[in-house]
XYZ file of C-alpha atoms in Angstrom:
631
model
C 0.000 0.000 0.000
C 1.260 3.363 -0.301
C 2.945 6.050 2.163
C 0.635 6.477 4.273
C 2.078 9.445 4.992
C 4.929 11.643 2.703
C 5.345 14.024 4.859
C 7.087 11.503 6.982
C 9.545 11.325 4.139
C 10.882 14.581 5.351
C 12.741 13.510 8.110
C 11.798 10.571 10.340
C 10.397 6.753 9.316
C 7.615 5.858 7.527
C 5.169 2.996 6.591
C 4.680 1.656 2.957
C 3.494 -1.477 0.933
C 0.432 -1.598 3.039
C 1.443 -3.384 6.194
C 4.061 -4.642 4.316
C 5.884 -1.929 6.108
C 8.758 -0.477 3.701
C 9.999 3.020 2.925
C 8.901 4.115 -0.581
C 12.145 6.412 -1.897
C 13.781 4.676 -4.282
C 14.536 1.341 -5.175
C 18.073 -0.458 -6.475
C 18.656 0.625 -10.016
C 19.320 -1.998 -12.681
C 23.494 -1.607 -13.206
C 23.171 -1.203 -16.783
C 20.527 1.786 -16.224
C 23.061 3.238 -12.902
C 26.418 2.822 -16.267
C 24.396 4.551 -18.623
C 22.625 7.088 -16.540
C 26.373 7.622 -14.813
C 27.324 8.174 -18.317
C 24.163 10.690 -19.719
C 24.690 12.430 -16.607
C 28.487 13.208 -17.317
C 27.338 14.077 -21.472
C 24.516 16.157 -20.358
C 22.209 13.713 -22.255
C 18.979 12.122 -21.845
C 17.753 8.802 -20.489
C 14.826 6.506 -20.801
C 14.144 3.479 -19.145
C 11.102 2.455 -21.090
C 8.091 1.043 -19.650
C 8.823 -1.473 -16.891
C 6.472 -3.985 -14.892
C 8.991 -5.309 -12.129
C 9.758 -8.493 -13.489
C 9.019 -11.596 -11.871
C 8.875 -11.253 -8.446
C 8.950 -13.308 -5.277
C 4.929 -13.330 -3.871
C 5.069 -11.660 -0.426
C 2.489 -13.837 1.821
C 3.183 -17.492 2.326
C 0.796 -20.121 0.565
C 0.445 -21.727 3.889
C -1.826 -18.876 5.114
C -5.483 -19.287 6.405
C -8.232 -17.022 6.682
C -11.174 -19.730 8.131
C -11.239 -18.122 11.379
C -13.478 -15.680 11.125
C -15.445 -15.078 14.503
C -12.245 -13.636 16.293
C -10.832 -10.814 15.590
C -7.183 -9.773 15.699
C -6.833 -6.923 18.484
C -4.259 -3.525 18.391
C -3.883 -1.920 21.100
C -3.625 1.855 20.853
C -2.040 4.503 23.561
C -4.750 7.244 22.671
C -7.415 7.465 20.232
C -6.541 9.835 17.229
C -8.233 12.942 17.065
C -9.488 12.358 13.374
C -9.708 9.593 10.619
C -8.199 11.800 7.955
C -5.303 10.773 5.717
C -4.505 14.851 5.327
C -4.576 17.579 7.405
C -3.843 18.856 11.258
C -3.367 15.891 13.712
C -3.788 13.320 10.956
C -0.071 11.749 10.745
C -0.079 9.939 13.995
C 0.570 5.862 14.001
C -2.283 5.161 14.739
C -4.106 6.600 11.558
C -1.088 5.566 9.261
C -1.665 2.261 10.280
C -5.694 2.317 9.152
C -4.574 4.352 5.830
C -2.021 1.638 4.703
C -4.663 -0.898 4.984
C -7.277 1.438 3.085
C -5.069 2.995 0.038
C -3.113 1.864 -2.387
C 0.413 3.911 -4.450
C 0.951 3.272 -7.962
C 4.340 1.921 -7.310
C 6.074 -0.120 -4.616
C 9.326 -1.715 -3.564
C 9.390 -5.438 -2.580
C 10.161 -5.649 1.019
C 12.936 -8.112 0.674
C 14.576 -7.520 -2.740
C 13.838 -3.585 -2.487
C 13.460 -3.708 -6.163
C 10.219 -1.747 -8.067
C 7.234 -3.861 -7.840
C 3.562 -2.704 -9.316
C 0.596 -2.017 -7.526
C -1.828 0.152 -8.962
C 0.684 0.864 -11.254
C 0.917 -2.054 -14.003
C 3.709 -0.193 -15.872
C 6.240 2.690 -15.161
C 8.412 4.891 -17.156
C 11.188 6.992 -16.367
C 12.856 9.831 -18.536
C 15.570 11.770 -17.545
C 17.402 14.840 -19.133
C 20.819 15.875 -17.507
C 20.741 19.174 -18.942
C 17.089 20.499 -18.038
C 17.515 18.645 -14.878
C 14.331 17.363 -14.737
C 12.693 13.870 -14.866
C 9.558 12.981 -16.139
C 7.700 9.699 -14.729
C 4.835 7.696 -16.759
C 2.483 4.846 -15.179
C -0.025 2.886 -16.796
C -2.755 1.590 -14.288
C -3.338 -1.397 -13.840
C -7.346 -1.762 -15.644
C -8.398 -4.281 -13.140
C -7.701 -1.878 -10.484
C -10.846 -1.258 -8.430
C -12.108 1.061 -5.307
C -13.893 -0.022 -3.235
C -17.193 1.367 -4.438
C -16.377 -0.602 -7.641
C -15.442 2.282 -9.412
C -12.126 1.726 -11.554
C -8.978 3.846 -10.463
C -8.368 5.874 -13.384
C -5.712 8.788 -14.188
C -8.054 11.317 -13.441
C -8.036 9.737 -10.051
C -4.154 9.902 -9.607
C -4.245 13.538 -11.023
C -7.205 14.301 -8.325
C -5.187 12.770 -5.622
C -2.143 15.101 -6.558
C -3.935 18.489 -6.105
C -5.719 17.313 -3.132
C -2.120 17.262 -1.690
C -1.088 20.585 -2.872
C -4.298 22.577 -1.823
C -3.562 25.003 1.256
C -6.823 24.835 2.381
C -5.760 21.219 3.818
C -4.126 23.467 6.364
C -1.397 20.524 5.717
C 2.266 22.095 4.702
C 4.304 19.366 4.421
C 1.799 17.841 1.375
C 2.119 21.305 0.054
C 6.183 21.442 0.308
C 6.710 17.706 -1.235
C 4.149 17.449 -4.086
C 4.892 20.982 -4.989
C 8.223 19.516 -6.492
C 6.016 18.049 -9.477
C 4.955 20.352 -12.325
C 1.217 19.845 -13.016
C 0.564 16.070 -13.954
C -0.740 15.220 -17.439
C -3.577 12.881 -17.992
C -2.174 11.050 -21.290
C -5.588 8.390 -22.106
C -7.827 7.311 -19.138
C -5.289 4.757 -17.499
C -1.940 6.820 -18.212
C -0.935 10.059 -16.662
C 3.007 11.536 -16.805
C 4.628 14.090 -14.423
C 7.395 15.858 -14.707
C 9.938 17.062 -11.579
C 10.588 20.716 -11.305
C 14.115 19.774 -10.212
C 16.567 16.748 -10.389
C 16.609 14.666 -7.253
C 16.933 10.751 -7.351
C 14.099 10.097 -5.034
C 11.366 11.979 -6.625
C 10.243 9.102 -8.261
C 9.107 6.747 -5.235
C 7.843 10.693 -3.925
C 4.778 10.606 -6.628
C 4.972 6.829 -6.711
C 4.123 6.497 -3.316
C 0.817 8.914 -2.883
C -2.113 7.437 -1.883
C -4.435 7.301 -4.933
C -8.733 8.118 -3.498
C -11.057 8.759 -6.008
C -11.488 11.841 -7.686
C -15.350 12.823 -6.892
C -14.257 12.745 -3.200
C -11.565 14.545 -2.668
C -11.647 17.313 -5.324
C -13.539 19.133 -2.953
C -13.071 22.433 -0.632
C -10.904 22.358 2.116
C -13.525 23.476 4.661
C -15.198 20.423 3.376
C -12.740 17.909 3.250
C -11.806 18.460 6.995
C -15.047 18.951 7.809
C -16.619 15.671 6.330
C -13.834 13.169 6.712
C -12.963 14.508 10.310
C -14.425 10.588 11.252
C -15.045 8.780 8.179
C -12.782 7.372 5.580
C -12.950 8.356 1.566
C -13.364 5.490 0.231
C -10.103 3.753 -1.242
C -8.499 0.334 -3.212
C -7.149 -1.636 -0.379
C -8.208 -4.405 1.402
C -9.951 -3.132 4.560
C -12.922 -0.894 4.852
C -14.244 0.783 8.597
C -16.910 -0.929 9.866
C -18.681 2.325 10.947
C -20.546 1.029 13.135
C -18.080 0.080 15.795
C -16.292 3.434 15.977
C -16.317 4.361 19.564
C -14.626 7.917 19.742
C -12.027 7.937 22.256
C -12.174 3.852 23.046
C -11.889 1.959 19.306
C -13.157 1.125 16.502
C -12.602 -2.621 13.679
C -11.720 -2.867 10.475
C -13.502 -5.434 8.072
C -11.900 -7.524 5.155
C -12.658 -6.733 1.397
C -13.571 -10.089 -0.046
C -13.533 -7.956 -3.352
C -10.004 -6.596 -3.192
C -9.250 -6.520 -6.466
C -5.387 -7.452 -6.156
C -6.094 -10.425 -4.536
C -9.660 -11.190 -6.902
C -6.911 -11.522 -9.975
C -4.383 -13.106 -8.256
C -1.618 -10.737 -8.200
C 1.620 -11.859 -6.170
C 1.854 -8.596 -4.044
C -1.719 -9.663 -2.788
C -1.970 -13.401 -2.404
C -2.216 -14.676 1.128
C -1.953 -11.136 2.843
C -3.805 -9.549 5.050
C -5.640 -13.021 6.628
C -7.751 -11.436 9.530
C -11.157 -11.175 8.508
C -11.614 -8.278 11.513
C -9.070 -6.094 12.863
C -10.429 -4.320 16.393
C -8.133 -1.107 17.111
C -8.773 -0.692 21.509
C -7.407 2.323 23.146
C -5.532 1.211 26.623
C -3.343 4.458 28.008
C -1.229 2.629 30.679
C 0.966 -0.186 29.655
C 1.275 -1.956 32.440
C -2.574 -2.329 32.068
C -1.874 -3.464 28.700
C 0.607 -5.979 29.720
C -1.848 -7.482 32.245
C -5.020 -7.453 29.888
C -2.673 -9.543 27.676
C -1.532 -11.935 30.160
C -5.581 -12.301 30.293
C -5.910 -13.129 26.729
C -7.731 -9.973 25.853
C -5.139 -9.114 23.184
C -3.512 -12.160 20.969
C 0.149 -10.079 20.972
C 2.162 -7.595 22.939
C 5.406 -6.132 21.939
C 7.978 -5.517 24.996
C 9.575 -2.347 24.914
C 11.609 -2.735 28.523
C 14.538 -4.816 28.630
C 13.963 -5.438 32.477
C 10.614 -7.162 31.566
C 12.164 -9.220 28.632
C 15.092 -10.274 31.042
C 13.754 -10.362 34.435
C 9.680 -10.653 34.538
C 8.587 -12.508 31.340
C 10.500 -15.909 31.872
C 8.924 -16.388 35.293
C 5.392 -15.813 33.972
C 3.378 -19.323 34.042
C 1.923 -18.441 30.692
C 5.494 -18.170 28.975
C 6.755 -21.246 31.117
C 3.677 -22.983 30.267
C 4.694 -22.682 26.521
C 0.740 -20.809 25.647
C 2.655 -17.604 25.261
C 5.652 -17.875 23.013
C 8.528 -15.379 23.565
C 10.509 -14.140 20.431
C 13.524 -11.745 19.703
C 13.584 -11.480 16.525
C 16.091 -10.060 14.203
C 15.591 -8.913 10.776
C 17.569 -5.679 8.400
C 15.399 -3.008 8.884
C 17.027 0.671 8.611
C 17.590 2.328 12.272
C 17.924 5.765 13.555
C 20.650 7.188 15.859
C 19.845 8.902 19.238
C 21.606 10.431 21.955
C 22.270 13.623 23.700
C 22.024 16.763 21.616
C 23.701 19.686 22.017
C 22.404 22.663 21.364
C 25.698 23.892 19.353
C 24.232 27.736 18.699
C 25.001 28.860 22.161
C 27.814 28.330 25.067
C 28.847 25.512 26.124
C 27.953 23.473 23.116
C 29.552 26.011 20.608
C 33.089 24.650 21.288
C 33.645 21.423 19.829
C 35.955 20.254 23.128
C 32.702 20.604 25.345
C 31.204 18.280 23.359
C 33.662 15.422 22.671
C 33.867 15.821 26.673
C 30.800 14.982 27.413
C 30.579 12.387 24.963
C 33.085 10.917 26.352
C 31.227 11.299 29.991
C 28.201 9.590 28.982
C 28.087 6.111 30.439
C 26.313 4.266 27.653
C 27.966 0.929 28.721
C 26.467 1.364 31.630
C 23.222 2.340 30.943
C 23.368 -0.991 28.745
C 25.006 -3.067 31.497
C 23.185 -2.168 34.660
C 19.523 -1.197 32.853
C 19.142 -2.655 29.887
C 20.777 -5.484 30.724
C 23.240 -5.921 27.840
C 19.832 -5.918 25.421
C 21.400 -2.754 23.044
C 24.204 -1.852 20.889
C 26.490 1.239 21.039
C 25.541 3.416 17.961
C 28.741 4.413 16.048
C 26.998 6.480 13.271
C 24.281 8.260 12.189
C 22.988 5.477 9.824
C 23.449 2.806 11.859
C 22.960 -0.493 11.389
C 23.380 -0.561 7.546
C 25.900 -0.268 4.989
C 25.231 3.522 4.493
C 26.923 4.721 7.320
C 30.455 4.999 8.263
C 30.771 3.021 11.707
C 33.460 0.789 11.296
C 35.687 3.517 10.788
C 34.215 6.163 12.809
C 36.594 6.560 15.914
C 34.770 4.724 18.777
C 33.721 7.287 21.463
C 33.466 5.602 25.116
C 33.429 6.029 28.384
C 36.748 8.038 29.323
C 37.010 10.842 31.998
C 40.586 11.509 31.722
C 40.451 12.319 27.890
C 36.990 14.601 29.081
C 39.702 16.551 31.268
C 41.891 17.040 28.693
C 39.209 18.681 26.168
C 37.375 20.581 29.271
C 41.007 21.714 29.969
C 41.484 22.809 26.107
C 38.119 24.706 26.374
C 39.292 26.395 29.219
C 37.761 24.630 32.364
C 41.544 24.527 34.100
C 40.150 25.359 37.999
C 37.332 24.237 40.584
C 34.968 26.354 42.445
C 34.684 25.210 46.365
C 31.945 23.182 45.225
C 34.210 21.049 42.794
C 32.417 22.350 39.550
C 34.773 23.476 36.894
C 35.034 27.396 36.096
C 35.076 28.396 32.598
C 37.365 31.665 31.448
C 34.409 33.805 31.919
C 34.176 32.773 35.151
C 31.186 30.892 35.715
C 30.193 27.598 36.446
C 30.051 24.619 33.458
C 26.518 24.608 34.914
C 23.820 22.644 32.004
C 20.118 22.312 32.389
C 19.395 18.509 31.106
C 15.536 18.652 29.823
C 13.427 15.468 29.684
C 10.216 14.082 29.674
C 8.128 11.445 31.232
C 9.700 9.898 34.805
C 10.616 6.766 33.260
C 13.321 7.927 32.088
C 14.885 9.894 35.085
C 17.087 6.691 36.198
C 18.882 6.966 33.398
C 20.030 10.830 33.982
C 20.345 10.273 37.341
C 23.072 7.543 36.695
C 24.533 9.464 34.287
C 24.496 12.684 36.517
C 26.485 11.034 38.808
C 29.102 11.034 36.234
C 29.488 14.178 35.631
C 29.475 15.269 38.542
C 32.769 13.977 39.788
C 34.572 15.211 36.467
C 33.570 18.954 37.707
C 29.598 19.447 35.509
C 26.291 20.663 37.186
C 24.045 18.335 35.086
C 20.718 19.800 36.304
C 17.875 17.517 35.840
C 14.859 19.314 34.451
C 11.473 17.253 33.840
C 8.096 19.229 31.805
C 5.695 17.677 29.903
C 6.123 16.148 26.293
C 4.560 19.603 24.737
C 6.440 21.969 26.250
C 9.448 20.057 25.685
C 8.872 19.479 21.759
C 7.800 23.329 22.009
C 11.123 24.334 23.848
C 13.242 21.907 21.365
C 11.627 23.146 17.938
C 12.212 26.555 19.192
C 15.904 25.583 20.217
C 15.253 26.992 23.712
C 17.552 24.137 25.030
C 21.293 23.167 25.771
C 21.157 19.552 25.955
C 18.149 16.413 25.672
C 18.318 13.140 24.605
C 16.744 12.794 20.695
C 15.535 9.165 18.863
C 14.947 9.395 15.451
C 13.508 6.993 13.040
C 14.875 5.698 9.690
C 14.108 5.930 6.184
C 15.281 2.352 3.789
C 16.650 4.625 1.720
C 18.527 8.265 3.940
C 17.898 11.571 3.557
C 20.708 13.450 4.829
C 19.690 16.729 3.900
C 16.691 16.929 6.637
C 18.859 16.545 9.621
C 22.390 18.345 8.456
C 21.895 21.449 5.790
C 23.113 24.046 6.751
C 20.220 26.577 5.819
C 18.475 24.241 8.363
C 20.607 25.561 11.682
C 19.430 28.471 12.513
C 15.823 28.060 11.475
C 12.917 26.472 13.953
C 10.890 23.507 13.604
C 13.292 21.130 11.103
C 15.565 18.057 11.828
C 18.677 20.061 12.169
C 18.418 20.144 15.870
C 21.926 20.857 16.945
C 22.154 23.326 14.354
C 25.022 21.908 12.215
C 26.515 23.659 9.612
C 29.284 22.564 7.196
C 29.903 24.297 3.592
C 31.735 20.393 2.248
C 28.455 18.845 3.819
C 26.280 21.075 1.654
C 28.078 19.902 -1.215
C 27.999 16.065 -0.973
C 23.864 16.712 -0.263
C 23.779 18.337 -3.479
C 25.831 15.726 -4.863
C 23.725 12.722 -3.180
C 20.344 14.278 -4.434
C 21.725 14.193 -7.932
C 23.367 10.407 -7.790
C 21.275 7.749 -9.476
C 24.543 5.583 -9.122
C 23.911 3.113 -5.659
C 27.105 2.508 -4.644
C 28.207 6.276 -4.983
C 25.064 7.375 -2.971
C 26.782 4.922 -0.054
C 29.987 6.379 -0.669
C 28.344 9.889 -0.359
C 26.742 9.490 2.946
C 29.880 7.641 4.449
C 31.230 10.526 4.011
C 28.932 12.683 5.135
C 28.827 10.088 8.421
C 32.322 10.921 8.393
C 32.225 14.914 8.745
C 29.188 14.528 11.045
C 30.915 12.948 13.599
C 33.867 14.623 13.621
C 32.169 17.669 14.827
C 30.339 15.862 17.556
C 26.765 17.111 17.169
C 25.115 14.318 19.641
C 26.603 12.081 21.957
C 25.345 8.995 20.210
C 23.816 6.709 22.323
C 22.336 2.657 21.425
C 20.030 1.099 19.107
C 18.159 -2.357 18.783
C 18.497 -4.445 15.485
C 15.363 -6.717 16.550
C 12.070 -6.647 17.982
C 10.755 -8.482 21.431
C 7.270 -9.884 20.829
C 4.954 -12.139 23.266
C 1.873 -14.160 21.466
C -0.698 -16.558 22.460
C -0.031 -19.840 21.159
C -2.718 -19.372 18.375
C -1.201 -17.956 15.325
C 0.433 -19.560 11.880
C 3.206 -17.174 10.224
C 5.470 -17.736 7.244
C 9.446 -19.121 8.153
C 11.014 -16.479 8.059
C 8.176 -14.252 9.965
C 7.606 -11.152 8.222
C 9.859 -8.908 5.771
C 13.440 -8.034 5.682
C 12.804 -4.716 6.593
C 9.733 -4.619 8.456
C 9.646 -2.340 11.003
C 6.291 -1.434 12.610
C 5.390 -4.906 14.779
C 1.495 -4.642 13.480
C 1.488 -4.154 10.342
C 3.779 -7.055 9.912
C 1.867 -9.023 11.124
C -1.588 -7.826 9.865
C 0.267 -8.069 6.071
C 1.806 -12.064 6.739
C 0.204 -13.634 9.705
C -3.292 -15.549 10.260
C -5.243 -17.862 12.688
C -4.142 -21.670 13.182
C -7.491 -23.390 13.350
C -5.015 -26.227 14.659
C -3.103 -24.204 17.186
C -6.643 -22.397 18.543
C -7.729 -25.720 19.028
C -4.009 -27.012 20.751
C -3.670 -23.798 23.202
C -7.440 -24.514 24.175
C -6.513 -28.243 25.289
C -3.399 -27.123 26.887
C -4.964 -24.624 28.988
C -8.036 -26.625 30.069
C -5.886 -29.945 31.119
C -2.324 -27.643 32.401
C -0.639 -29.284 29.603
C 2.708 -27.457 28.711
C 3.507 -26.722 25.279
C 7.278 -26.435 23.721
C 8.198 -22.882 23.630
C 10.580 -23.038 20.926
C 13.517 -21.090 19.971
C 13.752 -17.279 21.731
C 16.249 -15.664 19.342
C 15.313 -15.764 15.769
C 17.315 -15.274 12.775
C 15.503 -15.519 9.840
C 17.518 -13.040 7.165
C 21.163 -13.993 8.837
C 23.548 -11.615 9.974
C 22.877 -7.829 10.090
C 25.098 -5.409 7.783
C 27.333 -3.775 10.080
C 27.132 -0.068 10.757
């Protein structure tokens, strides 16, 4: 299915492929298009790929899958409720919508989640034209003519064209649809299946950009803003996928299901994206706020899955439970290649302290990640190295490893100027005050962690003072830069973006990824370069080196990542080998898109649990795609 939401694109992860959970931006060129377009590009010449259909492809669901249970639905549970249905406009890119929209809409073009080559969807054919010397690129598709809404209207090009300017309308009151589909000149409907567009300006992932918009029909959403916010506020317009709202269950604020097509039309012609997807006949979305009521109701059985976020559960509590030791409950870690974000402490490098480089490699070198990871998160994490970690985009093998070290901190505070104590035992700076930081956070879970870490700065001579407020005033205070140091996660994009999080036009501006405020005239360039290299292997070579430059000038003190995720589930469900994609990230979606009910295994866990019977619990750790690609 497509994006469910571009604007995510900008700067943080995203879903795609309809719970098949993959970034749209671009997929691996063919090498004979990356020579010749390598070799147009240098000749200022033009390039065509023709029309293209993705090939044979590997089908995504397994041909094992079952959909005969069909009096139980599969329950998500939901933090909050969202505060509308709608695919566009204020409040509307939250999870919990983006997860309804990818199982609603359909993109004309996808990338397989395993090969992360082109694949169709409403798309049958695509076309790609590029000229060097305009710098431009004009895209072509061809939809598919069995392609169907749900009304049983067919999706037609004036339906992609519709969907276009309904992203690009102000009245939305929805920017970031504005600032990405205004890179496309005004598409061209070409017959009533074909429409072309052409890019205002070169940039090699413009194509998965239009590719990836969610395609509604036209008489729907070619409509006034006022209205469109106004009359989709709790409904859905009506889309190609394979789920529709089954209106009748929305409870505002509590939940609401989501019903099976058994018209989809990918899956009425047998297409391989489609087949054996998507097996729940009812999907029930329940809001519960608190997760440790969450984790109980699921130790009742109310929901079928539950994903463990805390590494003292996974470690400590869940091995004792009698449902895990029992076997009902199966406990998995498992690891797949999914792209993953960086995070750590950010300075705030526009103001003192932070503006001298030496402050911040010594307090890099002051934060205790190893033991954060030894004494709570029991040895569950890795350190992060780079700021594409976890793939081969990023530069961490050869980044120089910053740990733990308080006698290389002294040397940089003493280079910055922090040579003498005040009676206290803080350092004094050559203006003569304190190295006194205010440490902003929210949420009190997370104190323990700068409490330990306090502790260490502290005795090297830093007033770390702790300062808790509530999520919105901190995400005011941070996209406003009013801050000197917090701890940031980001999310990841298949395919990086570098530009979000480092231009230097960025740094001194509010509201963008460029937090810190980094700034570096040879980082400009490579961005310019990287948006203008169709070539793969130079793109990796690119943000290396961009990785590279990054770290040198010590914008975060990186902190740890997980290449896996922890998931409980009640003995009840079949799921292909290898369990869901290669780079699946969002646990429900993945397993919305590739798992289903075992009639045999409902019937086993019932057994079991009426007579005490244990059942094997299997293999924790699960490797289905081999090794990870190192940093």
């Amino acid at each position: 299915m497509p994006l469910a939401k571009l604007r995510s694109l900008l700067g943080s992860g995203s879903l795609a492929a309809a719970a098949i959970a993959v970034t749209l931006l671009s997929p691996k060129a063919p090498v004979s298009a990356q020579d010749v377009g390598a070799a147009a590009k240098a000749a200022g010449q033009k390039i065509d790929t023709g029309w293209q259909n993705g090939g044979n492809y590997k089908p995504l669901g397994d041909p094992r899958a079952l959909r005969t249970v069909k009096d139980r639905p599969l329950k998500i549970a939901w933090a909050s409720f969202p505060p509308t249905l709608r695919t566009d406009g204020p409040y509307s890119n939250l999870m919990q919508t983006r997860t309804l929209h990818s199982l609603l809409y359909e993109s004309l073009v996808s990338i397989h989640p395993d090969t992360e080559e082109y694949m169709p969807q409403l798309a049958k054919e695509w076309r790609i034209q590029t000229d060097f010397e305009k710098g431009k690129q004009t895209f072509w598709y061809r939809i598919d003519e069995r392609a169907k809404f749900s009304t049983g209207e067919p999706v037609l090009a004036k339906d992609v064209y519709a969907s276009w300017w309904h992203q690009v309308q102000e009245d939305r009151n929805d920017p970031s649809g504005v600032v990405v589909y205004s890179q496309f000149e005004e598409p061209v409907i070409v017959d009533e299946r074909t429409i072309k567009v052409t890019t205002k300006k070169m940039n090699w992932r413009l194509f998965m950009y239009f590719s990836g918009l969610s395609v509604m029909p036209e008489k729907y959403i070619k409509i006034p803003g006022d209205e469109y916010l106004r009359q989709y506020d709790w409904k859905f317009v009506p889309g190609s996928g394979p789920y529709l709202m089954d209106m009748s269950t929305l409870k505002k604020g509590e939940s609401l299901e989501m019903v099976r097509r058994s018209d989809w039309w990918a899956e009425v012609n047998q297409l391989p994206w489609a087949l054996n997807t998507f097996n729940f006949h009812r999907i029930k979305c329940v809001v519960v706020r608190d997760r440790e009521l969450l984790y109980e109701k699921f130790k009742a059985d109310e929901f079928d899955h539950y994903r463990v976020i805390r590494a003292q559960r996974w470690v400590e509590e869940i091995p004792k439970e009698d449902v895990v030791i029992n076997g009902w409950v199966k406990r998995r870690k498992i690891y797949n290649q999914a792209p993953h974000g960086f995070s750590g402490l950010t300075f705030n490098m526009r103001k003192p302290p932070f503006d001298d480089k030496n402050v911040r490699l010594a307090f890099a070198h002051l934060f205790n990640r190893e033991k954060l990871i030894k004494k709570v998160f029991f040895d569950q994490y890795k350190l992060v190295d780079s700021y594409f970690p976890g793939r081969d985009w990023g530069n961490g093998d050869k980044n120089p490893k910053i740990r733990f070290d308080p006698d290389l901190a002294e040397e940089y505070l003493f280079d910055a100027g922090y040579e003498d104590r005040d009676d206290a035992g803080f350092l004094i700076g050559p203006d003569g005050k304190r190295l006194s930081v205010e440490f902003v956070y929210s949420g009190p879970s997370s104190q323990r962690l700068w409490l330990i870490i306090r502790e260490d700065f502290k005795k090297a001579g830093i007033e770390l003072i702790l300062q808790e407020i509530d999520y919105s005033t901190l995400t005011k205070n941070i996209s406003e830069r009013n801050f000197s140091i917090h701890f940031q996660s980001w999310g990841a994009l298949l395919f990086p973006n570098p530009r979000t999080s480092w231009e230097s036009s960025l740094a001194d501006k509010k509201n963008n990824n460029n937090i810190p405020g980094f700034k570096s005239p040879e980082v400009d360039k490579l961005l310019e370069e990287y948006d203008l290299t169709f070539d793969r292997p130079r793109q990796k070579q690119i943000t290396k080196k961009i990785d590279e430059l990054v770290f040198q000038e010590c914008p975060y003190a990186l902190g740890w990542y997980a290449d896996y995720l922890r998931v409980l589930f009640w003995d009840r469900f079949g799921h292909p080998e290898k369990w869901w994609s290669r780079i699946g990230q969002d646990l429900d979606l993945q397993i919305i898109a590739y798992w289903w009910f075992d009639p045999a295994k409902m019937e086993g866990l019932k057994k079991a649990r009426s007579s005490g019977e244990k059942l094997p619990q299997g293999q924790v750790e699960q490797h289905p795609w081999g090794k990870k690609a190192k940093n």
